[in-house]
Each structure stands twice: as C-alpha cells, then as structure tokens.
C-alpha cells in the first residue's frame, strides 16, 4: 500500500493536530480592515455637486451601477452622500416633483466616515446600528474610498469560500 494511504495510528511518528477553527483563522476574520476591502475593490469614486439635480444623480447612479454618490463642494471636500434610498423616499413623498430638485435638498449632510484601518466587524456594526449602507473612507483628511455593506459582506463571503477550500484540500490531501 502506498505511504499516502497508510492510516494514521496512535503510534505514528508524525502525528498532526488540525482543527477547523484556529486562533489564527478566527483572528484573521476579526482583524480584517476596510483597507483590505478597498485593496480588492479599486479606487473609483463617483461624486457630484450639491447644486446638481436629482435627475443628474439618478442618471449617474444608473450609468455607474452604484447605490450611492458622494457629494463634494467646489474644492473637493466631502459635504454629503446621496443614496438611492434618499431619492426613493422623496419620490414617495412628492411624486413627480423629485427629479428637478437639487442634490443638497436630499443628501445626508451628516456623513459617518471610516478610517482604512477600522475593522470590518466594527464598520458592519456601525452601518447596521445607523441603518445606512455606504461609508466614505478618509485617510489623513483625504477621501480615499467608499465601502458599502455589500462590499463588506462580499469580502467576508470570499474569505469563507477560501477557508472552505483550504479545509477541503487539508482533508483530501
């Protein structure tokens, strides 16, 4: 019988101890950061000005395939965020009157931001507690990215798929 098929016994010289969860895998999931998500996502940022119309915002959301847009002033400073939810709520309240309005009228001016070194667990908790889905990322006073709750969940799912593959390879050999 080939050595690779030899069953391990209590008296085997090279006994290995493995487990499906280790301190390392649990810590790596808990220590994943916003920077990890941004690295895989890329740095495309889509923004508009406070004086643009909601019609322009809707067109940009559609064209870019995103769920939120950053709102920046003339100097590029972040002054708000406008999401699909903001627009839909306003459309429900004032049917037929929303598209000509200005972004400044519907945007969220109090924007929760993250640092790139904040853990994903903490960001998810903040998004869930605050009931919002998008968070701009600021480093050294500069806007460097935007993460969505979908980005964070997708990152974690990909990590779980990788961990499952590693376990399969460990079991199969």
mmCIF file of C-alpha atoms in Angstrom:
data_model
loop_
_atom_site.group_PDB
_atom_site.id
_atom_site.type_symbol
_atom_site.label_atom_id
_atom_site.label_comp_id
_atom_site.label_asym_id
_atom_site.label_seq_id
_atom_site.Cartn_x
_atom_site.Cartn_y
_atom_site.Cartn_z
ATOM 1 C CA UNK A 1 0.000 0.000 0.000
ATOM 2 C CA UNK A 2 1.416 3.454 -0.882
ATOM 3 C CA UNK A 3 2.544 5.572 2.070
ATOM 4 C CA UNK A 4 -0.067 8.228 1.262
ATOM 5 C CA UNK A 5 -2.798 5.676 2.012
ATOM 6 C CA UNK A 6 -1.335 4.486 5.285
ATOM 7 C CA UNK A 7 -3.788 5.279 8.039
ATOM 8 C CA UNK A 8 -2.535 7.300 10.954
ATOM 9 C CA UNK A 9 -2.368 5.432 14.234
ATOM 10 C CA UNK A 10 -1.732 6.454 17.777
ATOM 11 C CA UNK A 11 1.821 5.211 17.476
ATOM 12 C CA UNK A 12 2.608 7.087 14.239
ATOM 13 C CA UNK A 13 5.760 9.127 14.498
ATOM 14 C CA UNK A 14 4.406 12.165 12.678
ATOM 15 C CA UNK A 15 1.094 12.946 14.289
ATOM 16 C CA UNK A 16 -0.534 16.171 13.202
ATOM 17 C CA UNK A 17 -3.107 18.156 15.108
ATOM 18 C CA UNK A 18 -5.556 20.100 12.966
ATOM 19 C CA UNK A 19 -8.814 21.855 13.644
ATOM 20 C CA UNK A 20 -11.446 23.544 11.535
ATOM 21 C CA UNK A 21 -11.145 26.752 13.512
ATOM 22 C CA UNK A 22 -7.935 28.050 14.889
ATOM 23 C CA UNK A 23 -6.975 31.124 16.771
ATOM 24 C CA UNK A 24 -5.319 32.356 13.559
ATOM 25 C CA UNK A 25 -8.399 31.941 11.325
ATOM 26 C CA UNK A 26 -10.698 33.480 13.921
ATOM 27 C CA UNK A 27 -8.376 36.428 14.481
ATOM 28 C CA UNK A 28 -7.859 37.000 10.755
ATOM 29 C CA UNK A 29 -11.616 37.361 10.247
ATOM 30 C CA UNK A 30 -11.903 39.689 13.244
ATOM 31 C CA UNK A 31 -8.884 41.752 12.179
ATOM 32 C CA UNK A 32 -9.807 42.286 8.501
ATOM 33 C CA UNK A 33 -9.942 46.015 7.797
ATOM 34 C CA UNK A 34 -11.573 48.489 5.455
ATOM 35 C CA UNK A 35 -8.198 48.759 3.702
ATOM 36 C CA UNK A 36 -8.455 45.044 2.828
ATOM 37 C CA UNK A 37 -11.796 45.681 1.106
ATOM 38 C CA UNK A 38 -10.528 48.778 -0.721
ATOM 39 C CA UNK A 39 -7.465 46.900 -1.985
ATOM 40 C CA UNK A 40 -9.665 44.388 -3.761
ATOM 41 C CA UNK A 41 -12.300 46.881 -4.842
ATOM 42 C CA UNK A 42 -10.260 49.550 -6.553
ATOM 43 C CA UNK A 43 -10.415 53.273 -6.060
ATOM 44 C CA UNK A 44 -13.222 54.529 -8.330
ATOM 45 C CA UNK A 45 -15.156 57.301 -6.590
ATOM 46 C CA UNK A 46 -18.271 58.836 -8.089
ATOM 47 C CA UNK A 47 -19.406 62.208 -6.895
ATOM 48 C CA UNK A 48 -21.486 65.214 -7.803
ATOM 49 C CA UNK A 49 -22.010 68.744 -6.569
ATOM 50 C CA UNK A 50 -24.679 69.953 -4.144
ATOM 51 C CA UNK A 51 -26.232 72.112 -6.879
ATOM 52 C CA UNK A 52 -26.627 69.241 -9.359
ATOM 53 C CA UNK A 53 -30.165 67.958 -9.864
ATOM 54 C CA UNK A 54 -31.602 64.694 -8.664
ATOM 55 C CA UNK A 55 -32.178 63.828 -12.345
ATOM 56 C CA UNK A 56 -28.403 64.081 -12.885
ATOM 57 C CA UNK A 57 -27.826 61.954 -9.781
ATOM 58 C CA UNK A 58 -30.263 59.276 -10.983
ATOM 59 C CA UNK A 59 -28.522 59.137 -14.370
ATOM 60 C CA UNK A 60 -25.109 58.771 -12.684
ATOM 61 C CA UNK A 61 -26.365 56.060 -10.308
ATOM 62 C CA UNK A 62 -27.700 54.141 -13.306
ATOM 63 C CA UNK A 63 -24.652 54.657 -15.531
ATOM 64 C CA UNK A 64 -22.124 53.735 -12.831
ATOM 65 C CA UNK A 65 -24.190 50.904 -11.344
ATOM 66 C CA UNK A 66 -23.777 52.147 -7.784
ATOM 67 C CA UNK A 67 -26.178 52.696 -4.897
ATOM 68 C CA UNK A 68 -24.804 55.977 -3.557
ATOM 69 C CA UNK A 69 -22.882 59.041 -4.674
ATOM 70 C CA UNK A 70 -20.539 61.247 -2.730
ATOM 71 C CA UNK A 71 -21.396 64.941 -2.683
ATOM 72 C CA UNK A 72 -18.402 67.283 -2.855
ATOM 73 C CA UNK A 73 -18.079 71.042 -2.846
ATOM 74 C CA UNK A 74 -16.057 73.055 -5.386
ATOM 75 C CA UNK A 75 -12.805 72.325 -3.521
ATOM 76 C CA UNK A 76 -13.484 68.574 -3.495
ATOM 77 C CA UNK A 77 -14.378 68.372 0.202
ATOM 78 C CA UNK A 78 -16.971 65.814 1.200
ATOM 79 C CA UNK A 79 -20.199 67.613 2.154
ATOM 80 C CA UNK A 80 -22.706 64.772 1.938
ATOM 81 C CA UNK A 81 -23.821 61.487 0.493
ATOM 82 C CA UNK A 82 -26.857 60.732 -1.654
ATOM 83 C CA UNK A 83 -28.246 57.211 -1.841
ATOM 84 C CA UNK A 84 -30.925 55.502 -3.876
ATOM 85 C CA UNK A 85 -32.925 55.274 -0.662
ATOM 86 C CA UNK A 86 -32.840 59.053 -0.211
ATOM 87 C CA UNK A 87 -34.261 59.505 -3.701
ATOM 88 C CA UNK A 88 -36.924 56.788 -3.435
ATOM 89 C CA UNK A 89 -38.206 58.149 -0.126
ATOM 90 C CA UNK A 90 -38.542 61.622 -1.620
ATOM 91 C CA UNK A 91 -40.273 60.250 -4.720
ATOM 92 C CA UNK A 92 -42.827 58.546 -2.465
ATOM 93 C CA UNK A 93 -43.456 61.777 -0.575
ATOM 94 C CA UNK A 94 -43.620 64.092 -3.615
ATOM 95 C CA UNK A 95 -44.468 62.061 -6.739
ATOM 96 C CA UNK A 96 -43.428 63.796 -9.951
ATOM 97 C CA UNK A 97 -41.578 66.587 -8.125
ATOM 98 C CA UNK A 98 -38.300 64.925 -7.152
ATOM 99 C CA UNK A 99 -36.104 64.909 -10.283
ATOM 100 C CA UNK A 100 -35.816 68.713 -10.666
ATOM 101 C CA UNK A 101 -34.794 69.181 -7.021
ATOM 102 C CA UNK A 102 -31.193 69.795 -6.008
ATOM 103 C CA UNK A 103 -28.886 67.186 -4.513
ATOM 104 C CA UNK A 104 -28.370 69.418 -1.464
ATOM 105 C CA UNK A 105 -32.077 69.073 -0.648
ATOM 106 C CA UNK A 106 -31.999 65.274 -0.381
ATOM 107 C CA UNK A 107 -28.413 64.363 0.567
ATOM 108 C CA UNK A 108 -27.403 63.285 4.039
ATOM 109 C CA UNK A 109 -25.132 66.059 5.277
ATOM 110 C CA UNK A 110 -24.068 64.271 8.464
ATOM 111 C CA UNK A 111 -21.886 61.556 6.981
ATOM 112 C CA UNK A 112 -20.403 58.716 9.016
ATOM 113 C CA UNK A 113 -16.876 58.009 7.802
ATOM 114 C CA UNK A 114 -14.323 55.304 8.437
ATOM 115 C CA UNK A 115 -10.566 55.093 8.505
ATOM 116 C CA UNK A 116 -8.935 52.436 6.317
ATOM 117 C CA UNK A 117 -7.627 50.691 9.437
ATOM 118 C CA UNK A 118 -11.035 50.253 11.073
ATOM 119 C CA UNK A 119 -12.060 46.596 11.344
ATOM 120 C CA UNK A 120 -14.823 45.281 9.117
ATOM 121 C CA UNK A 121 -16.655 43.946 12.158
ATOM 122 C CA UNK A 122 -16.839 47.463 13.610
ATOM 123 C CA UNK A 123 -17.861 49.026 10.277
ATOM 124 C CA UNK A 124 -20.644 46.465 9.832
ATOM 125 C CA UNK A 125 -21.882 47.175 13.350
ATOM 126 C CA UNK A 126 -21.891 50.945 12.722
ATOM 127 C CA UNK A 127 -23.747 50.525 9.414
ATOM 128 C CA UNK A 128 -26.307 48.187 10.956
ATOM 129 C CA UNK A 129 -26.870 50.355 14.017
ATOM 130 C CA UNK A 130 -27.060 53.558 11.941
ATOM 131 C CA UNK A 131 -29.243 51.928 9.258
ATOM 132 C CA UNK A 132 -27.115 53.072 6.339
ATOM 133 C CA UNK A 133 -25.349 51.096 3.622
ATOM 134 C CA UNK A 134 -22.437 53.252 2.422
ATOM 135 C CA UNK A 135 -19.476 54.732 4.263
ATOM 136 C CA UNK A 136 -16.801 57.052 2.856
ATOM 137 C CA UNK A 137 -13.234 56.235 3.889
ATOM 138 C CA UNK A 138 -10.940 59.071 4.992
ATOM 139 C CA UNK A 139 -7.182 58.866 5.497
ATOM 140 C CA UNK A 140 -5.076 61.843 6.589
ATOM 141 C CA UNK A 141 -8.011 64.151 5.844
ATOM 142 C CA UNK A 142 -8.383 62.903 2.250
ATOM 143 C CA UNK A 143 -11.248 60.885 0.813
ATOM 144 C CA UNK A 144 -9.744 57.591 -0.426
ATOM 145 C CA UNK A 145 -12.732 55.337 -0.977
ATOM 146 C CA UNK A 146 -16.284 54.293 -0.318
ATOM 147 C CA UNK A 147 -17.355 50.946 1.107
ATOM 148 C CA UNK A 148 -20.832 49.519 1.047
ATOM 149 C CA UNK A 149 -22.345 46.905 3.272
ATOM 150 C CA UNK A 150 -22.354 44.701 0.156
ATOM 151 C CA UNK A 151 -18.600 45.158 -0.260
ATOM 152 C CA UNK A 152 -18.020 44.093 3.336
ATOM 153 C CA UNK A 153 -20.318 41.062 3.120
ATOM 154 C CA UNK A 154 -18.804 40.034 -0.236
ATOM 155 C CA UNK A 155 -15.281 40.303 1.219
ATOM 156 C CA UNK A 156 -16.240 38.055 4.127
ATOM 157 C CA UNK A 157 -18.010 35.524 1.858
ATOM 158 C CA UNK A 158 -14.933 35.314 -0.358
ATOM 159 C CA UNK A 159 -12.771 34.729 2.723
ATOM 160 C CA UNK A 160 -15.136 31.987 3.904
ATOM 161 C CA UNK A 161 -15.027 30.310 0.475
ATOM 162 C CA UNK A 162 -11.222 30.380 0.593
ATOM 163 C CA UNK A 163 -11.226 28.908 4.105
ATOM 164 C CA UNK A 164 -13.597 26.132 2.949
ATOM 165 C CA UNK A 165 -11.306 25.360 0.007
ATOM 166 C CA UNK A 166 -8.314 25.160 2.346
ATOM 167 C CA UNK A 167 -10.219 22.748 4.595
ATOM 168 C CA UNK A 168 -11.164 20.573 1.594
ATOM 169 C CA UNK A 169 -7.538 20.458 0.491
ATOM 170 C CA UNK A 170 -6.472 19.549 4.008
ATOM 171 C CA UNK A 171 -8.997 16.719 4.160
ATOM 172 C CA UNK A 172 -8.349 15.395 0.639
ATOM 173 C CA UNK A 173 -4.631 15.833 0.890
#
